[in-house]
Amino acid sequence: MSRWYTNPRCSDCGLFTSWDADSYVPFGGAEDTEPDDPRYLCPKCHEQEIADGMERGRPWDHWVKSDADREVARRLGLREARPKGCAWSVWMKELPPPNDIYRSGWEWASPASSGGKR
Ligand SMILES: [Zn+2]
């Protein structure tokens, strides 16, 4: 896609939106050689993502999270957590104890929300 000639399309409804619209990058697969392209969300679909996330009771665990994901997480009291030393994260309420797979344990990847309700 040539960023210099056209605006991105919303990944949900297909309408053109702006480059500074909300976006996310999904997790790739083991066979991928590089990360996926960002998916953009127009303002209407951004709001719909928040509504869907609240109905689902969980934001999506994207590799790069959207502002809609962050808003759902904030409302649900979730934070980004990752296995220590990893670049990716998932939404959690509490850090899990170390286990056989992630021996070194988990850490918070995002600061505690400030000013929000607990
Ligand atoms: Zn849209």
PDB file of C-alpha atoms and ligand atoms in Angstrom:
ATOM      1  CA  MET A   1       0.000   0.000   0.000  1.00  0.00           C
ATOM      2  CA  SER A   2       1.380   3.408  -0.890  1.00  0.00           C
ATOM      3  CA  ARG A   3       0.954   5.638   2.071  1.00  0.00           C
ATOM      4  CA  TRP A   4       1.920   8.736   0.058  1.00  0.00           C
ATOM      5  CA  TYR A   5      -0.972   8.587  -2.370  1.00  0.00           C
ATOM      6  CA  THR A   6      -4.015   7.510  -0.403  1.00  0.00           C
ATOM      7  CA  ASN A   7      -5.380   7.326   3.102  1.00  0.00           C
ATOM      8  CA  PRO A   8      -5.767   3.951   4.801  1.00  0.00           C
ATOM      9  CA  ARG A   9      -9.059   2.132   4.816  1.00  0.00           C
ATOM     10  CA  CYS A  10     -10.810   1.158   8.026  1.00  0.00           C
ATOM     11  CA  SER A  11     -10.253  -2.582   8.526  1.00  0.00           C
ATOM     12  CA  ASP A  12     -13.823  -3.006   9.826  1.00  0.00           C
ATOM     13  CA  CYS A  13     -16.042  -1.011   7.426  1.00  0.00           C
ATOM     14  CA  GLY A  14     -13.663  -0.320   4.515  1.00  0.00           C
ATOM     15  CA  LEU A  15     -14.180   3.456   4.457  1.00  0.00           C
ATOM     16  CA  PHE A  16     -11.163   5.707   4.063  1.00  0.00           C
ATOM     17  CA  THR A  17      -9.887   7.125   7.313  1.00  0.00           C
ATOM     18  CA  SER A  18      -6.875   9.177   8.382  1.00  0.00           C
ATOM     19  CA  TRP A  19      -3.336   8.014   9.122  1.00  0.00           C
ATOM     20  CA  ASP A  20      -3.695   9.140  12.720  1.00  0.00           C
ATOM     21  CA  ALA A  21      -6.878   7.099  13.200  1.00  0.00           C
ATOM     22  CA  ASP A  22      -6.865   4.385  15.871  1.00  0.00           C
ATOM     23  CA  SER A  23      -4.921   1.296  14.749  1.00  0.00           C
ATOM     24  CA  TYR A  24      -3.626  -2.056  15.938  1.00  0.00           C
ATOM     25  CA  VAL A  25      -1.269  -4.766  14.732  1.00  0.00           C
ATOM     26  CA  PRO A  26      -2.458  -8.352  15.142  1.00  0.00           C
ATOM     27  CA  PHE A  27      -0.203 -11.114  16.447  1.00  0.00           C
ATOM     28  CA  GLY A  28       1.543 -12.866  13.576  1.00  0.00           C
ATOM     29  CA  GLY A  29       2.217 -16.552  13.194  1.00  0.00           C
ATOM     30  CA  ALA A  30       5.424 -18.554  13.590  1.00  0.00           C
ATOM     31  CA  GLU A  31       5.798 -18.699   9.798  1.00  0.00           C
ATOM     32  CA  ASP A  32       5.735 -14.893   9.373  1.00  0.00           C
ATOM     33  CA  THR A  33       9.060 -13.259   8.528  1.00  0.00           C
ATOM     34  CA  GLU A  34       7.994  -9.808   9.663  1.00  0.00           C
ATOM     35  CA  PRO A  35       5.164  -8.194  11.654  1.00  0.00           C
ATOM     36  CA  ASP A  36       1.800  -7.661  10.017  1.00  0.00           C
ATOM     37  CA  ASP A  37       0.726  -4.219   8.754  1.00  0.00           C
ATOM     38  CA  PRO A  38      -1.325  -1.996  11.070  1.00  0.00           C
ATOM     39  CA  ARG A  39      -5.123  -2.206  10.774  1.00  0.00           C
ATOM     40  CA  TYR A  40      -6.876   1.144  10.998  1.00  0.00           C
ATOM     41  CA  LEU A  41     -10.195   1.896  12.670  1.00  0.00           C
ATOM     42  CA  CYS A  42     -12.305   4.889  11.615  1.00  0.00           C
ATOM     43  CA  PRO A  43     -13.846   6.917  14.485  1.00  0.00           C
ATOM     44  CA  LYS A  44     -17.202   5.080  14.149  1.00  0.00           C
ATOM     45  CA  CYS A  45     -15.603   1.605  14.223  1.00  0.00           C
ATOM     46  CA  HIS A  46     -13.297   2.709  17.069  1.00  0.00           C
ATOM     47  CA  GLU A  47     -16.434   3.405  19.148  1.00  0.00           C
ATOM     48  CA  GLN A  48     -17.978   0.103  17.999  1.00  0.00           C
ATOM     49  CA  GLU A  49     -14.817  -1.771  19.056  1.00  0.00           C
ATOM     50  CA  ILE A  50     -15.156  -0.310  22.543  1.00  0.00           C
ATOM     51  CA  ALA A  51     -18.844  -1.289  22.702  1.00  0.00           C
ATOM     52  CA  ASP A  52     -18.060  -4.826  21.439  1.00  0.00           C
ATOM     53  CA  GLY A  53     -15.173  -5.196  23.890  1.00  0.00           C
ATOM     54  CA  MET A  54     -17.390  -4.181  26.814  1.00  0.00           C
ATOM     55  CA  GLU A  55     -20.080  -6.651  25.693  1.00  0.00           C
ATOM     56  CA  ARG A  56     -17.433  -9.388  25.336  1.00  0.00           C
ATOM     57  CA  GLY A  57     -15.991  -8.396  28.720  1.00  0.00           C
ATOM     58  CA  ARG A  58     -12.479  -8.336  27.302  1.00  0.00           C
ATOM     59  CA  PRO A  59     -10.324  -6.248  24.962  1.00  0.00           C
ATOM     60  CA  TRP A  60      -8.508  -7.984  22.102  1.00  0.00           C
ATOM     61  CA  ASP A  61      -4.959  -9.144  22.795  1.00  0.00           C
ATOM     62  CA  HIS A  62      -3.335  -7.567  19.745  1.00  0.00           C
ATOM     63  CA  TRP A  63       0.434  -7.451  19.350  1.00  0.00           C
ATOM     64  CA  VAL A  64       0.205  -3.655  19.180  1.00  0.00           C
ATOM     65  CA  LYS A  65      -2.951  -2.637  21.013  1.00  0.00           C
ATOM     66  CA  SER A  66      -5.465  -0.128  19.685  1.00  0.00           C
ATOM     67  CA  ASP A  67      -6.735   2.837  21.653  1.00  0.00           C
ATOM     68  CA  ALA A  68     -10.105   1.010  21.690  1.00  0.00           C
ATOM     69  CA  ASP A  69      -8.417  -2.019  23.332  1.00  0.00           C
ATOM     70  CA  ARG A  70      -6.820   0.277  25.920  1.00  0.00           C
ATOM     71  CA  GLU A  71     -10.140   1.968  26.672  1.00  0.00           C
ATOM     72  CA  VAL A  72     -11.921  -1.366  27.210  1.00  0.00           C
ATOM     73  CA  ALA A  73      -9.022  -2.511  29.430  1.00  0.00           C
ATOM     74  CA  ARG A  74      -9.154   0.706  31.425  1.00  0.00           C
ATOM     75  CA  ARG A  75     -12.908   0.342  32.010  1.00  0.00           C
ATOM     76  CA  LEU A  76     -12.463  -3.310  33.044  1.00  0.00           C
ATOM     77  CA  GLY A  77      -9.437  -2.649  35.268  1.00  0.00           C
ATOM     78  CA  LEU A  78      -7.024  -4.686  33.134  1.00  0.00           C
ATOM     79  CA  ARG A  79      -3.346  -3.952  32.520  1.00  0.00           C
ATOM     80  CA  GLU A  80      -0.802  -5.184  30.013  1.00  0.00           C
ATOM     81  CA  ALA A  81       1.291  -8.047  31.412  1.00  0.00           C
ATOM     82  CA  ARG A  82       4.156  -9.905  29.746  1.00  0.00           C
ATOM     83  CA  PRO A  83       6.542 -12.729  30.529  1.00  0.00           C
ATOM     84  CA  LYS A  84       9.713 -11.045  31.815  1.00  0.00           C
ATOM     85  CA  GLY A  85      11.975 -10.084  28.930  1.00  0.00           C
ATOM     86  CA  CYS A  86       9.298 -10.471  26.237  1.00  0.00           C
ATOM     87  CA  ALA A  87       8.181  -7.663  23.933  1.00  0.00           C
ATOM     88  CA  TRP A  88       4.553  -8.802  23.649  1.00  0.00           C
ATOM     89  CA  SER A  89       1.841  -8.513  26.273  1.00  0.00           C
ATOM     90  CA  VAL A  90      -1.689  -9.581  27.058  1.00  0.00           C
ATOM     91  CA  TRP A  91      -4.425  -7.995  29.221  1.00  0.00           C
ATOM     92  CA  MET A  92      -4.589  -9.237  32.806  1.00  0.00           C
ATOM     93  CA  LYS A  93      -6.115  -8.298  36.128  1.00  0.00           C
ATOM     94  CA  GLU A  94      -3.395  -9.985  38.201  1.00  0.00           C
ATOM     95  CA  LEU A  95       0.020 -11.367  37.360  1.00  0.00           C
ATOM     96  CA  PRO A  96       0.026 -15.186  37.123  1.00  0.00           C
ATOM     97  CA  PRO A  97       2.525 -17.210  39.181  1.00  0.00           C
ATOM     98  CA  PRO A  98       5.615 -18.595  37.366  1.00  0.00           C
ATOM     99  CA  ASN A  99       4.990 -21.902  35.630  1.00  0.00           C
ATOM    100  CA  ASP A 100       6.878 -24.416  33.505  1.00  0.00           C
ATOM    101  CA  ILE A 101       6.601 -22.335  30.344  1.00  0.00           C
ATOM    102  CA  TYR A 102       7.354 -18.892  31.762  1.00  0.00           C
ATOM    103  CA  ARG A 103       9.799 -19.773  34.541  1.00  0.00           C
ATOM    104  CA  SER A 104      10.976 -16.247  35.146  1.00  0.00           C
ATOM    105  CA  GLY A 105       7.455 -15.031  35.783  1.00  0.00           C
ATOM    106  CA  TRP A 106       5.397 -12.115  34.505  1.00  0.00           C
ATOM    107  CA  GLU A 107       5.680  -8.375  34.895  1.00  0.00           C
ATOM    108  CA  TRP A 108       3.421  -5.405  34.170  1.00  0.00           C
ATOM    109  CA  ALA A 109       4.110  -3.885  30.754  1.00  0.00           C
ATOM    110  CA  SER A 110       2.035  -0.762  31.298  1.00  0.00           C
ATOM    111  CA  PRO A 111       1.809   1.623  34.216  1.00  0.00           C
ATOM    112  CA  ALA A 112      -1.157   1.464  36.576  1.00  0.00           C
ATOM    113  CA  SER A 113      -3.951   3.648  35.288  1.00  0.00           C
ATOM    114  CA  SER A 114      -4.074   6.973  37.018  1.00  0.00           C
ATOM    115  CA  GLY A 115      -7.257   8.731  37.920  1.00  0.00           C
ATOM    116  CA  GLY A 116      -9.501   5.857  36.856  1.00  0.00           C
ATOM    117  CA  LYS A 117     -11.850   3.868  39.044  1.00  0.00           C
ATOM    118  CA  ARG A 118     -10.458   0.672  40.561  1.00  0.00           C
TER     119      ARG A 118
HETATM  120 ZN    ZN B   1     -14.879   1.883  10.036  1.00  0.00          ZN
END
